[in-house]
Amino acid sequence: MNQQSLDEIVKDVITQLHNNNEGSSSGIPIGVSARHCHLDKIALERLFGEGYELTKKANLGQPGQFASNETVTIVGPKGSIEKVRILGPLRKSSQVEVSQTDAFKLGLKPPIRDSGNLSNSSPITIVGPKGSIFLHEGLIIAQAHIHMSPENAEHYGVQNGEHVRVKVGNERRPIQFEKVLIRVSKKYKLEMHIDTDEANAGIVKTGNYGELLKAGSSYD
């Protein structure tokens, strides 16, 4: 076997492995979202000191969003969780997003909500190196959702606020997600977000793809 033939075989193998790992490029890329918090300026300064600014650790999938180097501890009536990462940039209101498993550990019953919908959500205490803050409401379990640009929404025939079903074709444990919220904005890049409990249930990893099965379902 000559070197050219060997190089072609290696190239074919790498291509096949890439296709198996990444799935169809026409599907919905999935990002698994671990527990994290978003802070407003007042909360950040109370936790880290006056004039403090977040420092970037890594960019996230959505344009302009990043994981910071800073972490906090969140505290509930039955327990606490350390090293909860803060995501940037700062927001108008502080909130904490956890999984159901996390909620059990904290001893709280947060509602499943779209990010930013904090009315009558669970209370939570956030502890930083310079102080702490108690949120009377602000702890949620994030509803599975898909970020889309207007062009993506047109391609899939869906609208902002609509709910759809998404199938992830994992051979070991295929799973179908129900009532996945569509979020459309010019600022968004196509990506579905699920939490760690949802990911573990279907052995789903960041970088896997999902298939949008049905649009226009009535769940409400």
Short mmCIF file of C-alpha atoms in Angstrom, two decimals:
data_model
loop_
_atom_site.label_atom_id
_atom_site.label_comp_id
_atom_site.label_asym_id
_atom_site.label_seq_id
_atom_site.Cartn_x
_atom_site.Cartn_y
_atom_site.Cartn_z
CA MET A 1 0.00 0.00 0.00
CA ASN A 2 1.48 3.35 -1.03
CA GLN A 3 1.48 6.48 1.13
CA GLN A 4 -1.23 8.17 -0.94
CA SER A 5 -3.64 5.26 -0.45
CA LEU A 6 -2.91 5.20 3.28
CA ASP A 7 -3.54 8.94 3.56
CA GLU A 8 -6.87 8.55 1.76
CA ILE A 9 -7.97 5.76 4.12
CA VAL A 10 -7.03 7.82 7.18
CA LYS A 11 -8.93 10.78 5.76
CA ASP A 12 -12.05 8.64 5.17
CA VAL A 13 -11.89 7.24 8.72
CA ILE A 14 -11.57 10.70 10.27
CA THR A 15 -14.48 11.97 8.17
CA GLN A 16 -16.68 9.05 9.24
CA LEU A 17 -15.81 9.54 12.92
CA HIS A 18 -16.61 13.23 12.62
CA ASN A 19 -19.99 12.48 11.03
CA ASN A 20 -20.84 9.92 13.71
CA ASN A 21 -19.92 12.28 16.55
CA GLU A 22 -21.44 15.46 15.22
CA GLY A 23 -24.58 14.18 13.54
CA SER A 24 -26.37 15.97 10.72
CA SER A 25 -25.46 19.60 10.18
CA SER A 26 -29.14 20.23 9.40
CA GLY A 27 -30.11 19.28 12.97
CA ILE A 28 -30.20 21.39 16.12
CA PRO A 29 -26.83 21.60 17.91
CA ILE A 30 -27.20 20.95 21.64
CA GLY A 31 -25.47 22.63 24.54
CA VAL A 32 -25.66 21.13 28.04
CA SER A 33 -26.01 23.88 30.61
CA ALA A 34 -24.67 23.19 34.10
CA ARG A 35 -25.82 25.10 37.18
CA HIS A 36 -24.91 28.78 36.93
CA CYS A 37 -25.98 32.26 37.91
CA HIS A 38 -26.49 35.64 36.28
CA LEU A 39 -25.88 38.77 38.33
CA ASP A 40 -26.82 42.42 38.15
CA LYS A 41 -24.28 45.12 39.01
CA ILE A 42 -25.52 45.60 42.59
CA ALA A 43 -25.27 41.88 43.36
CA LEU A 44 -21.81 41.58 41.80
CA GLU A 45 -20.41 44.43 43.90
CA ARG A 46 -22.01 43.09 47.06
CA LEU A 47 -20.47 39.68 46.47
CA PHE A 48 -17.05 40.73 45.15
CA GLY A 49 -16.53 44.32 46.21
CA GLU A 50 -17.25 47.82 44.90
CA GLY A 51 -16.22 48.40 41.30
CA TYR A 52 -15.55 44.71 40.64
CA GLU A 53 -15.86 43.47 37.05
CA LEU A 54 -16.21 39.91 35.77
CA THR A 55 -13.21 38.35 34.05
CA LYS A 56 -13.74 36.07 31.06
CA LYS A 57 -12.83 32.39 31.25
CA ALA A 58 -14.36 31.23 27.96
CA ASN A 59 -16.86 32.31 25.35
CA LEU A 60 -20.20 30.50 25.22
CA GLY A 61 -22.22 29.39 22.21
CA GLN A 62 -24.39 32.48 22.10
CA PRO A 63 -22.70 35.62 20.74
CA GLY A 64 -21.49 37.96 23.48
CA GLN A 65 -22.11 35.46 26.27
CA PHE A 66 -19.23 34.11 28.35
CA ALA A 67 -18.35 31.99 31.36
CA SER A 68 -16.44 34.02 33.91
CA ASN A 69 -13.61 32.95 36.15
CA GLU A 70 -15.69 33.96 39.16
CA THR A 71 -17.79 31.46 41.10
CA VAL A 72 -20.11 31.68 44.11
CA THR A 73 -21.76 29.41 46.63
CA ILE A 74 -25.54 29.04 46.61
CA VAL A 75 -27.33 28.16 49.84
CA GLY A 76 -30.75 26.71 50.57
CA PRO A 77 -32.46 25.46 53.77
CA LYS A 78 -31.02 21.94 53.48
CA GLY A 79 -27.63 22.43 51.85
CA SER A 80 -25.27 24.43 49.71
CA ILE A 81 -23.46 24.08 46.40
CA GLU A 82 -20.03 25.60 45.88
CA LYS A 83 -18.25 26.83 42.75
CA VAL A 84 -21.36 27.85 40.86
CA ARG A 85 -20.07 29.75 37.85
CA ILE A 86 -21.22 33.25 36.98
CA LEU A 87 -22.10 33.86 33.34
CA GLY A 88 -21.66 37.24 31.73
CA PRO A 89 -22.35 39.89 30.80
CA LEU A 90 -24.26 41.40 33.72
CA ARG A 91 -28.05 41.43 33.56
CA LYS A 92 -30.81 43.70 34.84
CA SER A 93 -31.84 41.10 37.44
CA SER A 94 -29.94 38.36 39.25
CA GLN A 95 -31.02 34.75 38.87
CA VAL A 96 -29.71 31.25 39.53
CA GLU A 97 -30.40 28.25 37.29
CA VAL A 98 -30.09 24.72 38.66
CA SER A 99 -31.19 21.18 37.86
CA GLN A 100 -33.84 19.27 39.79
CA THR A 101 -31.08 17.23 41.44
CA ASP A 102 -29.45 20.45 42.63
CA ALA A 103 -32.80 21.67 43.95
CA PHE A 104 -33.16 18.52 46.08
CA LYS A 105 -29.74 19.15 47.59
CA LEU A 106 -30.64 22.75 48.39
CA GLY A 107 -34.02 21.79 49.83
CA LEU A 108 -35.94 24.06 47.47
CA LYS A 109 -38.67 23.65 44.85
CA PRO A 110 -37.89 26.07 42.03
CA PRO A 111 -40.33 26.26 39.12
CA ILE A 112 -39.44 25.28 35.56
CA ARG A 113 -39.26 28.62 33.79
CA ASP A 114 -37.91 30.47 30.80
CA SER A 115 -34.83 32.49 31.75
CA GLY A 116 -35.81 35.89 33.13
CA ASN A 117 -39.29 34.80 34.23
CA LEU A 118 -38.65 35.11 37.96
CA SER A 119 -42.00 36.12 39.40
CA ASN A 120 -42.86 33.86 42.35
CA SER A 121 -39.77 31.72 41.78
CA SER A 122 -37.81 30.26 44.69
CA PRO A 123 -35.66 32.28 47.08
CA ILE A 124 -31.91 31.67 47.18
CA THR A 125 -28.87 32.96 49.06
CA ILE A 126 -25.71 33.67 47.07
CA VAL A 127 -22.36 33.89 48.87
CA GLY A 128 -19.24 35.49 47.42
CA PRO A 129 -15.78 36.31 48.78
CA LYS A 130 -16.79 39.77 49.99
CA GLY A 131 -20.39 39.27 51.10
CA SER A 132 -23.72 37.59 50.47
CA ILE A 133 -27.09 38.45 49.00
CA PHE A 134 -30.53 36.95 49.56
CA LEU A 135 -32.90 36.85 46.60
CA HIS A 136 -36.55 36.62 47.59
CA GLU A 137 -37.16 35.17 44.14
CA GLY A 138 -34.62 34.20 41.49
CA LEU A 139 -34.00 30.44 41.57
CA ILE A 140 -35.39 28.48 38.61
CA ILE A 141 -34.97 25.28 36.66
CA ALA A 142 -34.52 26.47 33.10
CA GLN A 143 -37.01 25.15 30.59
CA ALA A 144 -35.40 23.38 27.64
CA HIS A 145 -35.25 25.88 24.80
CA ILE A 146 -33.79 26.57 21.38
CA HIS A 147 -32.08 29.82 20.47
CA MET A 148 -32.73 30.77 16.85
CA SER A 149 -32.11 33.62 14.47
CA PRO A 150 -35.09 34.84 12.40
CA GLU A 151 -33.58 32.98 9.44
CA ASN A 152 -33.43 29.74 11.45
CA ALA A 153 -37.05 30.20 12.53
CA GLU A 154 -38.15 30.68 8.94
CA HIS A 155 -36.22 27.58 7.88
CA TYR A 156 -37.87 25.41 10.56
CA GLY A 157 -41.30 27.06 10.21
CA VAL A 158 -41.55 28.12 13.86
CA GLN A 159 -42.16 31.34 15.78
CA ASN A 160 -40.86 32.92 18.95
CA GLY A 161 -42.66 31.52 22.00
CA GLU A 162 -43.79 28.36 20.23
CA HIS A 163 -43.21 24.92 21.74
CA VAL A 164 -41.81 21.98 19.77
CA ARG A 165 -40.56 18.42 20.24
CA VAL A 166 -36.93 17.48 19.73
CA LYS A 167 -35.61 13.94 19.26
CA VAL A 168 -32.02 13.02 20.04
CA GLY A 169 -31.12 9.79 18.26
CA ASN A 170 -28.64 8.33 20.72
CA GLU A 171 -28.41 4.61 19.92
CA ARG A 172 -27.87 3.64 23.54
CA ARG A 173 -30.74 5.71 24.90
CA PRO A 174 -32.83 7.64 22.36
CA ILE A 175 -34.84 10.40 23.96
CA GLN A 176 -37.49 12.90 22.95
CA PHE A 177 -37.78 16.29 24.65
CA GLU A 178 -41.27 17.72 24.95
CA LYS A 179 -42.37 21.35 25.23
CA VAL A 180 -39.10 22.83 24.05
CA LEU A 181 -39.44 26.61 23.88
CA ILE A 182 -38.45 28.50 20.74
CA ARG A 183 -36.62 31.78 21.39
CA VAL A 184 -35.98 33.96 18.34
CA SER A 185 -33.68 36.96 18.14
CA LYS A 186 -31.24 38.52 15.69
CA LYS A 187 -28.66 38.13 18.47
CA TYR A 188 -29.06 34.36 18.70
CA LYS A 189 -27.10 31.51 17.15
CA LEU A 190 -28.88 28.19 16.57
CA GLU A 191 -28.49 26.08 19.72
CA MET A 192 -30.70 24.03 22.02
CA HIS A 193 -30.06 24.27 25.76
CA ILE A 194 -30.85 21.50 28.24
CA ASP A 195 -29.72 21.01 31.83
CA THR A 196 -27.51 18.27 33.23
CA ASP A 197 -30.41 16.11 34.44
CA GLU A 198 -31.97 16.14 30.97
CA ALA A 199 -28.62 15.40 29.37
CA ASN A 200 -27.89 12.49 31.72
CA ALA A 201 -31.32 10.98 31.04
CA GLY A 202 -30.50 10.61 27.37
CA ILE A 203 -26.70 10.36 27.53
CA VAL A 204 -26.54 13.64 25.62
CA LYS A 205 -23.37 15.69 25.37
CA THR A 206 -22.63 19.20 24.19
CA GLY A 207 -22.05 19.00 20.44
CA ASN A 208 -24.72 16.34 19.81
CA TYR A 209 -27.58 17.17 17.48
CA GLY A 210 -31.35 16.95 17.85
CA GLU A 211 -34.10 16.63 15.28
CA LEU A 212 -37.02 19.06 15.45
CA LEU A 213 -39.98 16.73 15.02
CA LYS A 214 -43.10 18.81 15.28
CA ALA A 215 -43.91 22.48 15.27
CA GLY A 216 -47.11 24.20 16.24
CA SER A 217 -47.99 21.79 19.07
CA SER A 218 -50.48 23.07 21.60
CA TYR A 219 -49.21 22.47 25.13
CA ASP A 220 -50.82 25.36 27.00
#
